[in-house]
JSON list of C-alpha atoms in Angstrom, two decimals:
[
{"chain": "A", "resi": 26, "resn": "UNK", "atom": "CA", "xyz": [-9.60, 4.44, -20.71]},
{"chain": "A", "resi": 27, "resn": "UNK", "atom": "CA", "xyz": [-12.50, 6.34, -19.20]},
{"chain": "A", "resi": 28, "resn": "UNK", "atom": "CA", "xyz": [-14.76, 4.65, -16.67]},
{"chain": "A", "resi": 29, "resn": "UNK", "atom": "CA", "xyz": [-18.02, 6.18, -15.48]},
{"chain": "A", "resi": 30, "resn": "UNK", "atom": "CA", "xyz": [-19.74, 5.01, -12.30]},
{"chain": "A", "resi": 31, "resn": "UNK", "atom": "CA", "xyz": [-23.37, 5.97, -11.66]},
{"chain": "A", "resi": 32, "resn": "UNK", "atom": "CA", "xyz": [-25.45, 5.74, -8.48]},
{"chain": "A", "resi": 33, "resn": "UNK", "atom": "CA", "xyz": [-28.06, 4.80, -7.49]},
{"chain": "A", "resi": 34, "resn": "UNK", "atom": "CA", "xyz": [-29.19, 2.14, -9.95]},
{"chain": "A", "resi": 35, "resn": "UNK", "atom": "CA", "xyz": [-32.82, 2.68, -8.95]},
{"chain": "A", "resi": 36, "resn": "UNK", "atom": "CA", "xyz": [-34.52, 5.64, -7.33]},
{"chain": "A", "resi": 37, "resn": "UNK", "atom": "CA", "xyz": [-38.13, 5.95, -6.23]},
{"chain": "A", "resi": 38, "resn": "UNK", "atom": "CA", "xyz": [-39.59, 9.30, -5.18]},
{"chain": "A", "resi": 39, "resn": "UNK", "atom": "CA", "xyz": [-42.97, 10.83, -4.56]},
{"chain": "A", "resi": 40, "resn": "UNK", "atom": "CA", "xyz": [-44.32, 13.39, -6.98]},
{"chain": "A", "resi": 41, "resn": "UNK", "atom": "CA", "xyz": [-43.03, 16.81, -6.04]},
{"chain": "A", "resi": 42, "resn": "UNK", "atom": "CA", "xyz": [-39.89, 15.53, -4.33]},
{"chain": "A", "resi": 43, "resn": "UNK", "atom": "CA", "xyz": [-36.38, 16.11, -5.66]},
{"chain": "A", "resi": 44, "resn": "UNK", "atom": "CA", "xyz": [-34.22, 13.42, -7.23]},
{"chain": "A", "resi": 45, "resn": "UNK", "atom": "CA", "xyz": [-30.43, 13.35, -7.31]},
{"chain": "A", "resi": 46, "resn": "UNK", "atom": "CA", "xyz": [-28.27, 11.04, -9.41]},
{"chain": "A", "resi": 47, "resn": "UNK", "atom": "CA", "xyz": [-24.51, 11.01, -9.03]},
{"chain": "A", "resi": 48, "resn": "UNK", "atom": "CA", "xyz": [-21.69, 9.99, -11.36]},
{"chain": "A", "resi": 49, "resn": "UNK", "atom": "CA", "xyz": [-17.94, 9.77, -11.06]},
{"chain": "A", "resi": 50, "resn": "UNK", "atom": "CA", "xyz": [-15.43, 9.52, -13.86]},
{"chain": "A", "resi": 51, "resn": "UNK", "atom": "CA", "xyz": [-11.82, 8.41, -13.99]},
{"chain": "A", "resi": 52, "resn": "UNK", "atom": "CA", "xyz": [-10.18, 10.25, -16.90]},
{"chain": "A", "resi": 53, "resn": "UNK", "atom": "CA", "xyz": [-9.08, 13.77, -15.98]},
{"chain": "A", "resi": 54, "resn": "UNK", "atom": "CA", "xyz": [-8.97, 14.57, -19.71]},
{"chain": "A", "resi": 55, "resn": "UNK", "atom": "CA", "xyz": [-12.76, 14.35, -19.93]},
{"chain": "A", "resi": 56, "resn": "UNK", "atom": "CA", "xyz": [-14.33, 17.77, -20.41]},
{"chain": "A", "resi": 57, "resn": "UNK", "atom": "CA", "xyz": [-17.88, 17.14, -21.53]},
{"chain": "A", "resi": 58, "resn": "UNK", "atom": "CA", "xyz": [-20.62, 15.58, -19.41]},
{"chain": "A", "resi": 59, "resn": "UNK", "atom": "CA", "xyz": [-24.12, 15.09, -20.84]},
{"chain": "A", "resi": 60, "resn": "UNK", "atom": "CA", "xyz": [-27.15, 13.52, -19.22]},
{"chain": "A", "resi": 61, "resn": "UNK", "atom": "CA", "xyz": [-29.64, 11.50, -21.24]},
{"chain": "A", "resi": 62, "resn": "UNK", "atom": "CA", "xyz": [-33.18, 10.32, -20.50]},
{"chain": "A", "resi": 63, "resn": "UNK", "atom": "CA", "xyz": [-34.28, 7.07, -22.09]},
{"chain": "A", "resi": 64, "resn": "UNK", "atom": "CA", "xyz": [-37.86, 5.86, -22.16]},
{"chain": "A", "resi": 65, "resn": "UNK", "atom": "CA", "xyz": [-38.68, 2.23, -22.77]},
{"chain": "A", "resi": 66, "resn": "UNK", "atom": "CA", "xyz": [-37.95, 1.13, -26.32]},
{"chain": "A", "resi": 67, "resn": "UNK", "atom": "CA", "xyz": [-36.65, 4.53, -27.40]},
{"chain": "A", "resi": 68, "resn": "UNK", "atom": "CA", "xyz": [-33.31, 6.14, -28.02]},
{"chain": "A", "resi": 69, "resn": "UNK", "atom": "CA", "xyz": [-31.68, 8.40, -25.39]},
{"chain": "A", "resi": 70, "resn": "UNK", "atom": "CA", "xyz": [-32.70, 12.04, -25.35]},
{"chain": "A", "resi": 71, "resn": "UNK", "atom": "CA", "xyz": [-30.28, 14.73, -24.21]},
{"chain": "A", "resi": 72, "resn": "UNK", "atom": "CA", "xyz": [-31.72, 16.65, -21.26]},
{"chain": "A", "resi": 73, "resn": "UNK", "atom": "CA", "xyz": [-28.76, 18.74, -20.13]},
{"chain": "A", "resi": 74, "resn": "UNK", "atom": "CA", "xyz": [-25.00, 18.87, -20.50]},
{"chain": "A", "resi": 75, "resn": "UNK", "atom": "CA", "xyz": [-22.09, 20.65, -18.86]},
{"chain": "A", "resi": 76, "resn": "UNK", "atom": "CA", "xyz": [-18.56, 21.42, -19.89]},
{"chain": "A", "resi": 77, "resn": "UNK", "atom": "CA", "xyz": [-15.55, 21.44, -17.62]},
{"chain": "A", "resi": 78, "resn": "UNK", "atom": "CA", "xyz": [-15.22, 25.22, -17.54]},
{"chain": "A", "resi": 79, "resn": "UNK", "atom": "CA", "xyz": [-18.58, 25.50, -15.75]},
{"chain": "A", "resi": 80, "resn": "UNK", "atom": "CA", "xyz": [-19.48, 24.32, -12.26]},
{"chain": "A", "resi": 81, "resn": "UNK", "atom": "CA", "xyz": [-23.24, 24.37, -12.51]},
{"chain": "A", "resi": 82, "resn": "UNK", "atom": "CA", "xyz": [-25.94, 24.64, -15.15]},
{"chain": "A", "resi": 83, "resn": "UNK", "atom": "CA", "xyz": [-29.68, 24.88, -14.76]},
{"chain": "A", "resi": 84, "resn": "UNK", "atom": "CA", "xyz": [-32.62, 24.47, -17.11]},
{"chain": "A", "resi": 85, "resn": "UNK", "atom": "CA", "xyz": [-35.98, 24.89, -15.41]},
{"chain": "A", "resi": 86, "resn": "UNK", "atom": "CA", "xyz": [-36.42, 21.88, -13.07]},
{"chain": "A", "resi": 87, "resn": "UNK", "atom": "CA", "xyz": [-33.17, 20.26, -14.08]},
{"chain": "A", "resi": 88, "resn": "UNK", "atom": "CA", "xyz": [-29.69, 21.18, -12.91]},
{"chain": "A", "resi": 89, "resn": "UNK", "atom": "CA", "xyz": [-26.27, 19.63, -13.21]},
{"chain": "A", "resi": 90, "resn": "UNK", "atom": "CA", "xyz": [-23.23, 20.27, -11.02]},
{"chain": "A", "resi": 91, "resn": "UNK", "atom": "CA", "xyz": [-19.63, 19.39, -11.77]},
{"chain": "A", "resi": 92, "resn": "UNK", "atom": "CA", "xyz": [-16.69, 19.04, -9.43]},
{"chain": "A", "resi": 93, "resn": "UNK", "atom": "CA", "xyz": [-13.72, 18.57, -11.73]},
{"chain": "A", "resi": 94, "resn": "UNK", "atom": "CA", "xyz": [-11.24, 18.22, -8.89]},
{"chain": "A", "resi": 95, "resn": "UNK", "atom": "CA", "xyz": [-13.16, 15.34, -7.38]},
{"chain": "A", "resi": 96, "resn": "UNK", "atom": "CA", "xyz": [-14.18, 14.03, -10.82]},
{"chain": "A", "resi": 97, "resn": "UNK", "atom": "CA", "xyz": [-17.86, 13.83, -10.06]},
{"chain": "A", "resi": 98, "resn": "UNK", "atom": "CA", "xyz": [-21.01, 15.35, -11.46]},
{"chain": "A", "resi": 99, "resn": "UNK", "atom": "CA", "xyz": [-24.64, 15.16, -10.42]},
{"chain": "A", "resi": 100, "resn": "UNK", "atom": "CA", "xyz": [-28.09, 15.56, -11.91]},
{"chain": "A", "resi": 101, "resn": "UNK", "atom": "CA", "xyz": [-30.75, 17.28, -9.82]},
{"chain": "A", "resi": 102, "resn": "UNK", "atom": "CA", "xyz": [-34.43, 17.15, -10.73]},
{"chain": "A", "resi": 103, "resn": "UNK", "atom": "CA", "xyz": [-36.76, 19.27, -8.61]},
{"chain": "A", "resi": 104, "resn": "UNK", "atom": "CA", "xyz": [-40.55, 19.06, -8.33]},
{"chain": "A", "resi": 105, "resn": "UNK", "atom": "CA", "xyz": [-40.57, 15.63, -9.94]},
{"chain": "A", "resi": 106, "resn": "UNK", "atom": "CA", "xyz": [-43.56, 14.56, -12.01]},
{"chain": "A", "resi": 107, "resn": "UNK", "atom": "CA", "xyz": [-44.72, 11.08, -13.09]},
{"chain": "A", "resi": 108, "resn": "UNK", "atom": "CA", "xyz": [-43.56, 11.82, -16.64]},
{"chain": "A", "resi": 109, "resn": "UNK", "atom": "CA", "xyz": [-40.01, 12.14, -15.30]},
{"chain": "A", "resi": 110, "resn": "UNK", "atom": "CA", "xyz": [-40.06, 8.36, -14.76]},
{"chain": "A", "resi": 111, "resn": "UNK", "atom": "CA", "xyz": [-37.44, 6.85, -17.10]},
{"chain": "A", "resi": 112, "resn": "UNK", "atom": "CA", "xyz": [-33.87, 5.60, -17.16]},
{"chain": "A", "resi": 113, "resn": "UNK", "atom": "CA", "xyz": [-31.27, 8.35, -16.84]},
{"chain": "A", "resi": 114, "resn": "UNK", "atom": "CA", "xyz": [-27.71, 7.95, -18.09]},
{"chain": "A", "resi": 115, "resn": "UNK", "atom": "CA", "xyz": [-24.71, 10.11, -17.37]},
{"chain": "A", "resi": 116, "resn": "UNK", "atom": "CA", "xyz": [-21.81, 10.10, -19.81]},
{"chain": "A", "resi": 117, "resn": "UNK", "atom": "CA", "xyz": [-18.36, 11.59, -20.26]},
{"chain": "A", "resi": 118, "resn": "UNK", "atom": "CA", "xyz": [-16.14, 12.41, -23.20]},
{"chain": "A", "resi": 119, "resn": "UNK", "atom": "CA", "xyz": [-13.09, 14.53, -23.99]},
{"chain": "A", "resi": 120, "resn": "UNK", "atom": "CA", "xyz": [-15.23, 17.02, -25.85]},
{"chain": "A", "resi": 121, "resn": "UNK", "atom": "CA", "xyz": [-18.70, 17.33, -27.27]},
{"chain": "A", "resi": 122, "resn": "UNK", "atom": "CA", "xyz": [-19.07, 15.33, -30.46]},
{"chain": "A", "resi": 123, "resn": "UNK", "atom": "CA", "xyz": [-16.55, 12.66, -29.54]},
{"chain": "A", "resi": 124, "resn": "UNK", "atom": "CA", "xyz": [-17.19, 9.15, -28.26]},
{"chain": "A", "resi": 125, "resn": "UNK", "atom": "CA", "xyz": [-19.22, 8.97, -25.07]},
{"chain": "A", "resi": 126, "resn": "UNK", "atom": "CA", "xyz": [-18.66, 6.56, -22.20]},
{"chain": "A", "resi": 127, "resn": "UNK", "atom": "CA", "xyz": [-21.92, 5.93, -20.39]},
{"chain": "A", "resi": 128, "resn": "UNK", "atom": "CA", "xyz": [-22.72, 5.13, -16.79]},
{"chain": "A", "resi": 129, "resn": "UNK", "atom": "CA", "xyz": [-24.88, 2.07, -16.10]},
{"chain": "A", "resi": 130, "resn": "UNK", "atom": "CA", "xyz": [-28.06, 4.10, -15.74]},
{"chain": "A", "resi": 131, "resn": "UNK", "atom": "CA", "xyz": [-30.54, 4.99, -13.01]},
{"chain": "A", "resi": 132, "resn": "UNK", "atom": "CA", "xyz": [-34.17, 3.91, -13.19]},
{"chain": "A", "resi": 133, "resn": "UNK", "atom": "CA", "xyz": [-36.21, 6.76, -11.74]},
{"chain": "A", "resi": 134, "resn": "UNK", "atom": "CA", "xyz": [-39.78, 6.07, -10.66]},
{"chain": "A", "resi": 135, "resn": "UNK", "atom": "CA", "xyz": [-42.00, 8.98, -9.66]},
{"chain": "A", "resi": 136, "resn": "UNK", "atom": "CA", "xyz": [-45.24, 7.97, -8.00]},
{"chain": "A", "resi": 137, "resn": "UNK", "atom": "CA", "xyz": [-48.23, 10.25, -7.73]},
{"chain": "B", "resi": 17, "resn": "UNK", "atom": "CA", "xyz": [-33.01, 19.40, -31.02]},
{"chain": "B", "resi": 18, "resn": "UNK", "atom": "CA", "xyz": [-31.71, 17.75, -34.15]},
{"chain": "B", "resi": 19, "resn": "UNK", "atom": "CA", "xyz": [-33.51, 14.79, -35.68]},
{"chain": "B", "resi": 20, "resn": "UNK", "atom": "CA", "xyz": [-31.87, 11.43, -36.26]},
{"chain": "B", "resi": 21, "resn": "UNK", "atom": "CA", "xyz": [-33.83, 8.54, -37.73]},
{"chain": "B", "resi": 22, "resn": "UNK", "atom": "CA", "xyz": [-33.15, 4.83, -37.93]},
{"chain": "B", "resi": 23, "resn": "UNK", "atom": "CA", "xyz": [-34.59, 2.22, -40.23]},
{"chain": "B", "resi": 24, "resn": "UNK", "atom": "CA", "xyz": [-35.91, -0.32, -39.64]},
{"chain": "B", "resi": 25, "resn": "UNK", "atom": "CA", "xyz": [-37.21, 0.17, -36.10]},
{"chain": "B", "resi": 26, "resn": "UNK", "atom": "CA", "xyz": [-37.27, -3.57, -35.57]},
{"chain": "B", "resi": 27, "resn": "UNK", "atom": "CA", "xyz": [-36.22, -6.58, -37.57]},
{"chain": "B", "resi": 28, "resn": "UNK", "atom": "CA", "xyz": [-36.48, -10.32, -37.14]},
{"chain": "B", "resi": 29, "resn": "UNK", "atom": "CA", "xyz": [-34.18, -12.50, -39.19]},
{"chain": "B", "resi": 30, "resn": "UNK", "atom": "CA", "xyz": [-32.97, -16.07, -39.42]},
{"chain": "B", "resi": 31, "resn": "UNK", "atom": "CA", "xyz": [-29.58, -17.10, -38.15]},
{"chain": "B", "resi": 32, "resn": "UNK", "atom": "CA", "xyz": [-26.92, -16.76, -40.84]},
{"chain": "B", "resi": 33, "resn": "UNK", "atom": "CA", "xyz": [-28.52, -13.88, -42.72]},
{"chain": "B", "resi": 34, "resn": "UNK", "atom": "CA", "xyz": [-27.23, -10.31, -42.89]},
{"chain": "B", "resi": 35, "resn": "UNK", "atom": "CA", "xyz": [-29.14, -7.27, -41.70]},
{"chain": "B", "resi": 36, "resn": "UNK", "atom": "CA", "xyz": [-28.57, -3.65, -42.65]},
{"chain": "B", "resi": 37, "resn": "UNK", "atom": "CA", "xyz": [-29.57, -0.79, -40.36]},
{"chain": "B", "resi": 38, "resn": "UNK", "atom": "CA", "xyz": [-29.66, 2.80, -41.63]},
{"chain": "B", "resi": 39, "resn": "UNK", "atom": "CA", "xyz": [-29.02, 5.91, -39.57]},
{"chain": "B", "resi": 40, "resn": "UNK", "atom": "CA", "xyz": [-29.90, 9.29, -41.03]},
{"chain": "B", "resi": 41, "resn": "UNK", "atom": "CA", "xyz": [-29.45, 12.83, -39.75]},
{"chain": "B", "resi": 42, "resn": "UNK", "atom": "CA", "xyz": [-32.51, 14.58, -41.12]},
{"chain": "B", "resi": 43, "resn": "UNK", "atom": "CA", "xyz": [-31.88, 18.24, -40.51]},
{"chain": "B", "resi": 44, "resn": "UNK", "atom": "CA", "xyz": [-28.11, 18.62, -40.23]},
{"chain": "B", "resi": 45, "resn": "UNK", "atom": "CA", "xyz": [-24.92, 17.26, -41.73]},
{"chain": "B", "resi": 46, "resn": "UNK", "atom": "CA", "xyz": [-23.21, 14.80, -39.45]},
{"chain": "B", "resi": 47, "resn": "UNK", "atom": "CA", "xyz": [-19.48, 14.45, -39.97]},
{"chain": "B", "resi": 48, "resn": "UNK", "atom": "CA", "xyz": [-19.38, 11.89, -37.19]},
{"chain": "B", "resi": 49, "resn": "UNK", "atom": "CA", "xyz": [-21.77, 9.08, -36.39]},
{"chain": "B", "resi": 50, "resn": "UNK", "atom": "CA", "xyz": [-21.56, 6.55, -33.61]},
{"chain": "B", "resi": 51, "resn": "UNK", "atom": "CA", "xyz": [-23.03, 3.08, -33.23]},
{"chain": "B", "resi": 52, "resn": "UNK", "atom": "CA", "xyz": [-24.00, 1.71, -29.84]},
{"chain": "B", "resi": 53, "resn": "UNK", "atom": "CA", "xyz": [-25.39, -1.59, -28.68]},
{"chain": "B", "resi": 54, "resn": "UNK", "atom": "CA", "xyz": [-27.70, -1.96, -25.69]},
{"chain": "B", "resi": 55, "resn": "UNK", "atom": "CA", "xyz": [-28.80, -5.17, -24.02]},
{"chain": "B", "resi": 56, "resn": "UNK", "atom": "CA", "xyz": [-31.99, -5.22, -21.92]},
{"chain": "B", "resi": 57, "resn": "UNK", "atom": "CA", "xyz": [-31.73, -3.20, -18.73]},
{"chain": "B", "resi": 58, "resn": "UNK", "atom": "CA", "xyz": [-28.12, -2.33, -19.48]},
{"chain": "B", "resi": 59, "resn": "UNK", "atom": "CA", "xyz": [-26.18, 0.70, -20.57]},
{"chain": "B", "resi": 60, "resn": "UNK", "atom": "CA", "xyz": [-25.12, 1.73, -24.05]},
{"chain": "B", "resi": 61, "resn": "UNK", "atom": "CA", "xyz": [-21.86, 0.23, -25.23]},
{"chain": "B", "resi": 62, "resn": "UNK", "atom": "CA", "xyz": [-19.99, 2.06, -27.97]},
{"chain": "B", "resi": 63, "resn": "UNK", "atom": "CA", "xyz": [-19.28, -0.21, -30.91]},
{"chain": "B", "resi": 64, "resn": "UNK", "atom": "CA", "xyz": [-17.64, 2.13, -33.40]},
{"chain": "B", "resi": 65, "resn": "UNK", "atom": "CA", "xyz": [-17.08, 5.72, -34.45]},
{"chain": "B", "resi": 66, "resn": "UNK", "atom": "CA", "xyz": [-17.68, 6.58, -38.07]},
{"chain": "B", "resi": 67, "resn": "UNK", "atom": "CA", "xyz": [-16.37, 9.68, -39.84]},
{"chain": "B", "resi": 68, "resn": "UNK", "atom": "CA", "xyz": [-17.76, 10.58, -43.23]},
{"chain": "B", "resi": 69, "resn": "UNK", "atom": "CA", "xyz": [-15.58, 9.34, -46.04]},
{"chain": "B", "resi": 70, "resn": "UNK", "atom": "CA", "xyz": [-13.18, 7.33, -43.91]},
{"chain": "B", "resi": 71, "resn": "UNK", "atom": "CA", "xyz": [-13.05, 3.91, -42.28]},
{"chain": "B", "resi": 72, "resn": "UNK", "atom": "CA", "xyz": [-14.81, 3.41, -38.99]},
{"chain": "B", "resi": 73, "resn": "UNK", "atom": "CA", "xyz": [-12.88, 3.08, -35.76]},
{"chain": "B", "resi": 74, "resn": "UNK", "atom": "CA", "xyz": [-14.02, 0.04, -33.80]},
{"chain": "B", "resi": 75, "resn": "UNK", "atom": "CA", "xyz": [-13.91, -0.39, -30.06]},
{"chain": "B", "resi": 76, "resn": "UNK", "atom": "CA", "xyz": [-11.90, -3.22, -28.57]},
{"chain": "B", "resi": 77, "resn": "UNK", "atom": "CA", "xyz": [-13.74, -6.51, -28.81]},
{"chain": "B", "resi": 78, "resn": "UNK", "atom": "CA", "xyz": [-16.02, -5.47, -31.68]},
{"chain": "B", "resi": 79, "resn": "UNK", "atom": "CA", "xyz": [-15.46, -7.54, -34.81]},
{"chain": "B", "resi": 80, "resn": "UNK", "atom": "CA", "xyz": [-15.12, -5.22, -37.78]},
{"chain": "B", "resi": 81, "resn": "UNK", "atom": "CA", "xyz": [-15.79, -8.02, -40.24]},
{"chain": "B", "resi": 82, "resn": "UNK", "atom": "CA", "xyz": [-19.04, -8.86, -38.51]},
{"chain": "B", "resi": 83, "resn": "UNK", "atom": "CA", "xyz": [-20.32, -5.34, -37.97]},
{"chain": "B", "resi": 84, "resn": "UNK", "atom": "CA", "xyz": [-19.70, -3.49, -41.23]},
{"chain": "B", "resi": 85, "resn": "UNK", "atom": "CA", "xyz": [-20.07, 0.27, -41.01]},
{"chain": "B", "resi": 86, "resn": "UNK", "atom": "CA", "xyz": [-20.32, 2.62, -43.95]},
{"chain": "B", "resi": 87, "resn": "UNK", "atom": "CA", "xyz": [-20.58, 6.41, -43.70]},
{"chain": "B", "resi": 88, "resn": "UNK", "atom": "CA", "xyz": [-20.69, 7.43, -47.33]},
{"chain": "B", "resi": 89, "resn": "UNK", "atom": "CA", "xyz": [-22.46, 10.77, -46.93]},
{"chain": "B", "resi": 90, "resn": "UNK", "atom": "CA", "xyz": [-22.92, 13.49, -44.34]},
{"chain": "B", "resi": 91, "resn": "UNK", "atom": "CA", "xyz": [-26.45, 12.33, -43.61]},
{"chain": "B", "resi": 92, "resn": "UNK", "atom": "CA", "xyz": [-26.27, 8.53, -43.78]},
{"chain": "B", "resi": 93, "resn": "UNK", "atom": "CA", "xyz": [-24.41, 5.78, -41.99]},
{"chain": "B", "resi": 94, "resn": "UNK", "atom": "CA", "xyz": [-25.22, 2.09, -42.23]},
{"chain": "B", "resi": 95, "resn": "UNK", "atom": "CA", "xyz": [-24.46, -0.82, -39.94]},
{"chain": "B", "resi": 96, "resn": "UNK", "atom": "CA", "xyz": [-24.59, -4.29, -41.46]},
{"chain": "B", "resi": 97, "resn": "UNK", "atom": "CA", "xyz": [-24.65, -7.25, -39.14]},
{"chain": "B", "resi": 98, "resn": "UNK", "atom": "CA", "xyz": [-23.23, -10.07, -41.23]},
{"chain": "B", "resi": 99, "resn": "UNK", "atom": "CA", "xyz": [-24.08, -13.73, -40.68]},
{"chain": "B", "resi": 100, "resn": "UNK", "atom": "CA", "xyz": [-26.23, -12.83, -37.70]},
{"chain": "B", "resi": 101, "resn": "UNK", "atom": "CA", "xyz": [-26.57, -15.24, -34.80]},
{"chain": "B", "resi": 102, "resn": "UNK", "atom": "CA", "xyz": [-28.95, -15.23, -31.82]},
{"chain": "B", "resi": 103, "resn": "UNK", "atom": "CA", "xyz": [-26.28, -13.64, -29.61]},
{"chain": "B", "resi": 104, "resn": "UNK", "atom": "CA", "xyz": [-26.36, -10.61, -31.93]},
{"chain": "B", "resi": 105, "resn": "UNK", "atom": "CA", "xyz": [-29.93, -9.93, -30.86]},
{"chain": "B", "resi": 106, "resn": "UNK", "atom": "CA", "xyz": [-29.89, -6.52, -29.23]},
{"chain": "B", "resi": 107, "resn": "UNK", "atom": "CA", "xyz": [-31.01, -2.89, -29.44]},
{"chain": "B", "resi": 108, "resn": "UNK", "atom": "CA", "xyz": [-28.75, -0.98, -31.83]},
{"chain": "B", "resi": 109, "resn": "UNK", "atom": "CA", "xyz": [-28.69, 2.80, -31.52]},
{"chain": "B", "resi": 110, "resn": "UNK", "atom": "CA", "xyz": [-26.87, 5.35, -33.63]},
{"chain": "B", "resi": 111, "resn": "UNK", "atom": "CA", "xyz": [-26.02, 8.94, -32.85]},
{"chain": "B", "resi": 112, "resn": "UNK", "atom": "CA", "xyz": [-24.86, 11.82, -35.01]},
{"chain": "B", "resi": 113, "resn": "UNK", "atom": "CA", "xyz": [-22.89, 14.97, -34.42]},
{"chain": "B", "resi": 114, "resn": "UNK", "atom": "CA", "xyz": [-21.02, 17.74, -36.19]},
{"chain": "B", "resi": 115, "resn": "UNK", "atom": "CA", "xyz": [-18.09, 18.59, -33.89]},
{"chain": "B", "resi": 116, "resn": "UNK", "atom": "CA", "xyz": [-17.26, 22.28, -33.82]},
{"chain": "B", "resi": 117, "resn": "UNK", "atom": "CA", "xyz": [-20.73, 23.37, -34.88]},
{"chain": "B", "resi": 118, "resn": "UNK", "atom": "CA", "xyz": [-23.94, 24.11, -33.01]},
{"chain": "B", "resi": 119, "resn": "UNK", "atom": "CA", "xyz": [-24.73, 20.41, -33.60]},
{"chain": "B", "resi": 120, "resn": "UNK", "atom": "CA", "xyz": [-21.63, 19.16, -31.80]},
{"chain": "B", "resi": 121, "resn": "UNK", "atom": "CA", "xyz": [-23.70, 17.36, -29.18]},
{"chain": "B", "resi": 122, "resn": "UNK", "atom": "CA", "xyz": [-24.58, 13.76, -29.99]},
{"chain": "B", "resi": 123, "resn": "UNK", "atom": "CA", "xyz": [-28.18, 13.32, -31.07]},
{"chain": "B", "resi": 124, "resn": "UNK", "atom": "CA", "xyz": [-29.48, 9.77, -30.85]},
{"chain": "B", "resi": 125, "resn": "UNK", "atom": "CA", "xyz": [-31.77, 7.87, -33.17]},
{"chain": "B", "resi": 126, "resn": "UNK", "atom": "CA", "xyz": [-34.78, 5.90, -31.88]},
{"chain": "B", "resi": 127, "resn": "UNK", "atom": "CA", "xyz": [-32.94, 2.58, -32.06]},
{"chain": "B", "resi": 128, "resn": "UNK", "atom": "CA", "xyz": [-33.39, -0.67, -33.99]},
{"chain": "B", "resi": 129, "resn": "UNK", "atom": "CA", "xyz": [-34.37, -3.84, -32.21]},
{"chain": "B", "resi": 130, "resn": "UNK", "atom": "CA", "xyz": [-32.79, -6.89, -33.84]},
{"chain": "B", "resi": 131, "resn": "UNK", "atom": "CA", "xyz": [-34.00, -10.39, -33.08]},
{"chain": "B", "resi": 132, "resn": "UNK", "atom": "CA", "xyz": [-32.11, -13.28, -34.63]},
{"chain": "B", "resi": 133, "resn": "UNK", "atom": "CA", "xyz": [-33.90, -16.61, -34.55]}
]
């Protein structure tokens, strides 16, 4: 089955810096890769997603890149703000709407 | 984004009792709902996939007789933890989607924290 590895497990940056979180997946049949932000005691919130027919997607300060050949995808957050502090999860599935396999999460801390 | 609610948000029960958790998609019809379990400081582990009107598909290692899932309508799925024990204490999160529509992405509920004494 699918296995998703996520690094780093913790990341501390200064406000205004960029943050990068990387994930690798094992199943070449996976075609959908969402990223979720989870605040303490809450459910995950989708922040951006990418499908396998696209190499990069951007939404304001957030971007995701996908290298399907190497089976890895990354989340890039620019101009980080304290409110970006949370746990971020990458995930993979065969297509949107099907079961997701999650990475172990990255705790991002943005200090002002 | 779409809105998914869960009820209750937290529940404390005695060992041996059963607890029902509801997951509702409030502004769209969800043909598929998923149930996840999350331990403190850990990732989400998929427990089961539920399609409206049919039996849930459980992940390996998840006891179907202990975690009863019902998805009787396009807006409601329930998870019943039967004969709960302290090791069942966890954060249970549902998600909903409508594959093939503009709501095909999984939208997550706020979670239910279960504490079994």
